[in-house]
Amino acid sequence: MIIAVQAHSAQQFDQYRLGSGDVIKISVFGQQDLMVETKLSNIGVINYPFLGDINLVGLTANEVEALIDKGLRGDYLVNPSVSVTVVEYRPFFIDGAVNKPGGYPYQPALSVNKAAALAGGYTERANPSKVLIIRNISGVETELEATEIDIIFPGDIVTVKERFF
């Protein structure tokens, strides 16, 4: 099933879910020994002080904050103030009618047009108004129709189609 990308763009990024390849920083106010900066592996499990192994893939930053707050509250700290930030997003991938297809570091508010520029620009036969994005939405890989002005997300696979003349 192919659907339009604009319907999911704003809603999905407001609730950005962590995935393999994201670099996150977890800090607890006043507790330097509880600061962790790590890249999520393929399985998405990190070892956090006092809590052991926790799986973060599929969680939002707010959900991770709540999970760590709950684990530390009471036994270790009276009122922990936990902060989780995404330091570096997982890469996106672009192929099709671009000069240098491959994986590239994600940057917020990245449009298809900007992604193509990172990939060396469009080829002569590119049709920037015909783009296919494969995006993981709620654990399901979904094909989205897009144009050069649509926004992409970390982990997206962008395919720029060719024109036929």
PDB file of C-alpha atoms in Angstrom:
ATOM      1  CA  MET A   1       0.000   0.000   0.000  1.00  0.00           C
ATOM      2  CA  ILE A   2       1.400   3.396  -0.995  1.00  0.00           C
ATOM      3  CA  ILE A   3       0.274   6.514   0.880  1.00  0.00           C
ATOM      4  CA  ALA A   4       1.195  10.182   0.786  1.00  0.00           C
ATOM      5  CA  VAL A   5       4.109  11.277   2.962  1.00  0.00           C
ATOM      6  CA  GLN A   6       2.684  14.600   4.218  1.00  0.00           C
ATOM      7  CA  ALA A   7      -0.009  12.923   6.300  1.00  0.00           C
ATOM      8  CA  HIS A   8       2.566  11.218   8.503  1.00  0.00           C
ATOM      9  CA  SER A   9       5.402  13.748   8.608  1.00  0.00           C
ATOM     10  CA  ALA A  10       4.550  16.152  11.419  1.00  0.00           C
ATOM     11  CA  GLN A  11       2.872  13.567  13.626  1.00  0.00           C
ATOM     12  CA  GLN A  12       5.659  10.998  13.363  1.00  0.00           C
ATOM     13  CA  PHE A  13       8.549  13.354  14.101  1.00  0.00           C
ATOM     14  CA  ASP A  14       6.808  14.769  17.179  1.00  0.00           C
ATOM     15  CA  GLN A  15       6.945  11.220  18.522  1.00  0.00           C
ATOM     16  CA  TYR A  16      10.389  10.242  17.211  1.00  0.00           C
ATOM     17  CA  ARG A  17      11.197   6.672  18.192  1.00  0.00           C
ATOM     18  CA  LEU A  18      14.765   5.625  18.855  1.00  0.00           C
ATOM     19  CA  GLY A  19      16.343   3.074  16.578  1.00  0.00           C
ATOM     20  CA  SER A  20      19.572   1.291  15.827  1.00  0.00           C
ATOM     21  CA  GLY A  21      22.291   3.797  14.950  1.00  0.00           C
ATOM     22  CA  ASP A  22      20.967   6.715  17.019  1.00  0.00           C
ATOM     23  CA  VAL A  23      23.454   8.277  19.454  1.00  0.00           C
ATOM     24  CA  ILE A  24      21.781   9.381  22.670  1.00  0.00           C
ATOM     25  CA  LYS A  25      22.880  11.170  25.813  1.00  0.00           C
ATOM     26  CA  ILE A  26      21.268  10.344  29.141  1.00  0.00           C
ATOM     27  CA  SER A  27      21.970  12.611  32.093  1.00  0.00           C
ATOM     28  CA  VAL A  28      20.631  12.944  35.605  1.00  0.00           C
ATOM     29  CA  PHE A  29      20.890  16.414  37.144  1.00  0.00           C
ATOM     30  CA  GLY A  30      23.608  16.526  39.797  1.00  0.00           C
ATOM     31  CA  GLN A  31      24.740  12.939  39.123  1.00  0.00           C
ATOM     32  CA  GLN A  32      27.770  13.037  36.799  1.00  0.00           C
ATOM     33  CA  ASP A  33      28.368   9.288  37.259  1.00  0.00           C
ATOM     34  CA  LEU A  34      24.937   8.573  35.703  1.00  0.00           C
ATOM     35  CA  MET A  35      25.701  10.454  32.456  1.00  0.00           C
ATOM     36  CA  VAL A  36      25.875   8.057  29.499  1.00  0.00           C
ATOM     37  CA  GLU A  37      26.398   8.828  25.807  1.00  0.00           C
ATOM     38  CA  THR A  38      26.053   5.790  23.567  1.00  0.00           C
ATOM     39  CA  LYS A  39      25.175   4.620  20.075  1.00  0.00           C
ATOM     40  CA  LEU A  40      22.283   2.187  19.978  1.00  0.00           C
ATOM     41  CA  SER A  41      23.341  -1.159  18.578  1.00  0.00           C
ATOM     42  CA  ASN A  42      21.289  -3.412  16.307  1.00  0.00           C
ATOM     43  CA  ILE A  43      19.453  -4.837  19.314  1.00  0.00           C
ATOM     44  CA  GLY A  44      19.123  -1.421  21.005  1.00  0.00           C
ATOM     45  CA  VAL A  45      20.096  -2.565  24.484  1.00  0.00           C
ATOM     46  CA  ILE A  46      22.306  -0.407  26.690  1.00  0.00           C
ATOM     47  CA  ASN A  47      23.783  -1.120  30.101  1.00  0.00           C
ATOM     48  CA  TYR A  48      22.799   1.722  32.428  1.00  0.00           C
ATOM     49  CA  PRO A  49      24.304   2.193  35.908  1.00  0.00           C
ATOM     50  CA  PHE A  50      22.180   0.626  38.687  1.00  0.00           C
ATOM     51  CA  LEU A  51      19.547  -0.569  36.189  1.00  0.00           C
ATOM     52  CA  GLY A  52      21.529  -3.010  34.054  1.00  0.00           C
ATOM     53  CA  ASP A  53      20.462  -3.808  30.503  1.00  0.00           C
ATOM     54  CA  ILE A  54      17.523  -1.810  29.138  1.00  0.00           C
ATOM     55  CA  ASN A  55      16.088  -1.936  25.610  1.00  0.00           C
ATOM     56  CA  LEU A  56      15.515   1.516  24.102  1.00  0.00           C
ATOM     57  CA  VAL A  57      14.608   0.737  20.475  1.00  0.00           C
ATOM     58  CA  GLY A  58      11.092   1.911  19.682  1.00  0.00           C
ATOM     59  CA  LEU A  59      10.859   4.253  22.672  1.00  0.00           C
ATOM     60  CA  THR A  60      10.607   8.048  22.539  1.00  0.00           C
ATOM     61  CA  ALA A  61      13.054  10.209  24.519  1.00  0.00           C
ATOM     62  CA  ASN A  62      10.247  10.977  26.989  1.00  0.00           C
ATOM     63  CA  GLU A  63       9.544   7.263  27.484  1.00  0.00           C
ATOM     64  CA  VAL A  64      13.241   6.599  28.158  1.00  0.00           C
ATOM     65  CA  GLU A  65      13.291   9.461  30.679  1.00  0.00           C
ATOM     66  CA  ALA A  66      10.272   7.971  32.473  1.00  0.00           C
ATOM     67  CA  LEU A  67      11.773   4.466  32.435  1.00  0.00           C
ATOM     68  CA  ILE A  68      15.076   5.613  33.947  1.00  0.00           C
ATOM     69  CA  ASP A  69      13.317   7.925  36.421  1.00  0.00           C
ATOM     70  CA  LYS A  70      11.170   5.022  37.627  1.00  0.00           C
ATOM     71  CA  GLY A  71      14.206   2.726  37.956  1.00  0.00           C
ATOM     72  CA  LEU A  72      16.296   5.228  39.924  1.00  0.00           C
ATOM     73  CA  ARG A  73      13.519   6.734  42.081  1.00  0.00           C
ATOM     74  CA  GLY A  74      13.385   5.469  45.651  1.00  0.00           C
ATOM     75  CA  ASP A  75      16.213   2.943  45.847  1.00  0.00           C
ATOM     76  CA  TYR A  76      18.943   5.200  44.443  1.00  0.00           C
ATOM     77  CA  LEU A  77      17.663   8.795  44.268  1.00  0.00           C
ATOM     78  CA  VAL A  78      14.829  10.690  45.955  1.00  0.00           C
ATOM     79  CA  ASN A  79      13.761  12.859  43.008  1.00  0.00           C
ATOM     80  CA  PRO A  80      15.870  12.208  39.884  1.00  0.00           C
ATOM     81  CA  SER A  81      15.733  14.735  37.060  1.00  0.00           C
ATOM     82  CA  VAL A  82      16.452  12.654  33.947  1.00  0.00           C
ATOM     83  CA  SER A  83      17.150  14.136  30.521  1.00  0.00           C
ATOM     84  CA  VAL A  84      17.478  12.184  27.266  1.00  0.00           C
ATOM     85  CA  THR A  85      18.602  13.862  24.048  1.00  0.00           C
ATOM     86  CA  VAL A  86      19.357  12.521  20.599  1.00  0.00           C
ATOM     87  CA  VAL A  87      22.936  13.619  19.846  1.00  0.00           C
ATOM     88  CA  GLU A  88      23.088  12.079  16.376  1.00  0.00           C
ATOM     89  CA  TYR A  89      20.259  10.536  14.394  1.00  0.00           C
ATOM     90  CA  ARG A  90      20.639   7.271  12.500  1.00  0.00           C
ATOM     91  CA  PRO A  91      21.485   7.720   8.818  1.00  0.00           C
ATOM     92  CA  PHE A  92      19.048   7.815   5.925  1.00  0.00           C
ATOM     93  CA  PHE A  93      19.675   6.097   2.595  1.00  0.00           C
ATOM     94  CA  ILE A  94      19.119   7.460  -0.897  1.00  0.00           C
ATOM     95  CA  ASP A  95      19.295   5.624  -4.209  1.00  0.00           C
ATOM     96  CA  GLY A  96      17.901   5.780  -7.705  1.00  0.00           C
ATOM     97  CA  ALA A  97      18.535   8.780  -9.942  1.00  0.00           C
ATOM     98  CA  VAL A  98      21.157  10.535  -7.791  1.00  0.00           C
ATOM     99  CA  ASN A  99      24.876  10.835  -8.515  1.00  0.00           C
ATOM    100  CA  LYS A 100      26.209   9.307  -5.273  1.00  0.00           C
ATOM    101  CA  PRO A 101      23.686   6.864  -3.789  1.00  0.00           C
ATOM    102  CA  GLY A 102      24.353   5.621  -0.273  1.00  0.00           C
ATOM    103  CA  GLY A 103      23.844   6.285   3.420  1.00  0.00           C
ATOM    104  CA  TYR A 104      24.187   9.807   4.815  1.00  0.00           C
ATOM    105  CA  PRO A 105      23.977  11.374   8.286  1.00  0.00           C
ATOM    106  CA  TYR A 106      20.502  12.688   9.017  1.00  0.00           C
ATOM    107  CA  GLN A 107      19.918  16.386   9.705  1.00  0.00           C
ATOM    108  CA  PRO A 108      16.625  17.727  11.107  1.00  0.00           C
ATOM    109  CA  ALA A 109      14.194  19.235   8.561  1.00  0.00           C
ATOM    110  CA  LEU A 110      15.891  17.395   5.701  1.00  0.00           C
ATOM    111  CA  SER A 111      13.830  17.477   2.503  1.00  0.00           C
ATOM    112  CA  VAL A 112      14.172  15.062  -0.400  1.00  0.00           C
ATOM    113  CA  ASN A 113      15.775  17.901  -2.382  1.00  0.00           C
ATOM    114  CA  LYS A 114      18.413  18.511   0.309  1.00  0.00           C
ATOM    115  CA  ALA A 115      19.032  14.758   0.634  1.00  0.00           C
ATOM    116  CA  ALA A 116      19.628  14.580  -3.124  1.00  0.00           C
ATOM    117  CA  ALA A 117      22.095  17.475  -2.836  1.00  0.00           C
ATOM    118  CA  LEU A 118      24.016  15.514  -0.183  1.00  0.00           C
ATOM    119  CA  ALA A 119      24.057  12.598  -2.637  1.00  0.00           C
ATOM    120  CA  GLY A 120      25.743  14.658  -5.358  1.00  0.00           C
ATOM    121  CA  GLY A 121      22.558  15.988  -6.946  1.00  0.00           C
ATOM    122  CA  TYR A 122      20.041  14.496  -9.334  1.00  0.00           C
ATOM    123  CA  THR A 123      21.106  12.702 -12.505  1.00  0.00           C
ATOM    124  CA  GLU A 124      20.020  13.984 -15.920  1.00  0.00           C
ATOM    125  CA  ARG A 125      17.162  11.482 -16.005  1.00  0.00           C
ATOM    126  CA  ALA A 126      15.892  12.123 -12.469  1.00  0.00           C
ATOM    127  CA  ASN A 127      12.236  12.926 -11.839  1.00  0.00           C
ATOM    128  CA  PRO A 128      12.269  14.758  -8.471  1.00  0.00           C
ATOM    129  CA  SER A 129       8.476  14.859  -8.397  1.00  0.00           C
ATOM    130  CA  LYS A 130       8.393  11.035  -8.345  1.00  0.00           C
ATOM    131  CA  VAL A 131      10.050   9.796  -5.165  1.00  0.00           C
ATOM    132  CA  LEU A 132       9.381   6.664  -3.128  1.00  0.00           C
ATOM    133  CA  ILE A 133      10.212   6.574   0.578  1.00  0.00           C
ATOM    134  CA  ILE A 134      10.289   3.389   2.619  1.00  0.00           C
ATOM    135  CA  ARG A 135       9.675   4.318   6.261  1.00  0.00           C
ATOM    136  CA  ASN A 136       9.168   2.268   9.390  1.00  0.00           C
ATOM    137  CA  ILE A 137       5.812   3.360  10.830  1.00  0.00           C
ATOM    138  CA  SER A 138       4.832   1.645  14.087  1.00  0.00           C
ATOM    139  CA  GLY A 139       7.109  -1.285  13.281  1.00  0.00           C
ATOM    140  CA  VAL A 140       5.803  -1.742   9.722  1.00  0.00           C
ATOM    141  CA  GLU A 141       7.808  -0.807   6.619  1.00  0.00           C
ATOM    142  CA  THR A 142       5.521   1.443   4.602  1.00  0.00           C
ATOM    143  CA  GLU A 143       5.976   2.819   1.085  1.00  0.00           C
ATOM    144  CA  LEU A 144       5.187   6.521   0.779  1.00  0.00           C
ATOM    145  CA  GLU A 145       4.857   8.638  -2.361  1.00  0.00           C
ATOM    146  CA  ALA A 146       6.780  11.905  -2.048  1.00  0.00           C
ATOM    147  CA  THR A 147       8.114  14.872  -3.987  1.00  0.00           C
ATOM    148  CA  GLU A 148      11.330  16.865  -3.690  1.00  0.00           C
ATOM    149  CA  ILE A 149       9.863  19.156  -0.992  1.00  0.00           C
ATOM    150  CA  ASP A 150       8.719  16.425   1.407  1.00  0.00           C
ATOM    151  CA  ILE A 151      10.630  15.866   4.649  1.00  0.00           C
ATOM    152  CA  ILE A 152      12.484  12.615   5.284  1.00  0.00           C
ATOM    153  CA  PHE A 153      13.322  10.994   8.628  1.00  0.00           C
ATOM    154  CA  PRO A 154      16.228   9.048  10.074  1.00  0.00           C
ATOM    155  CA  GLY A 155      16.310   5.500   8.750  1.00  0.00           C
ATOM    156  CA  ASP A 156      14.251   6.338   5.641  1.00  0.00           C
ATOM    157  CA  ILE A 157      15.165   4.744   2.326  1.00  0.00           C
ATOM    158  CA  VAL A 158      14.587   7.307  -0.427  1.00  0.00           C
ATOM    159  CA  THR A 159      14.390   6.244  -4.081  1.00  0.00           C
ATOM    160  CA  VAL A 160      14.378   8.949  -6.755  1.00  0.00           C
ATOM    161  CA  LYS A 161      12.646   7.668  -9.882  1.00  0.00           C
ATOM    162  CA  GLU A 162      13.746   8.350 -13.457  1.00  0.00           C
ATOM    163  CA  ARG A 163      11.669  10.067 -16.109  1.00  0.00           C
ATOM    164  CA  PHE A 164      10.962   8.241 -19.339  1.00  0.00           C
ATOM    165  CA  PHE A 165      12.001  10.843 -21.926  1.00  0.00           C
TER     166      PHE A 165
END
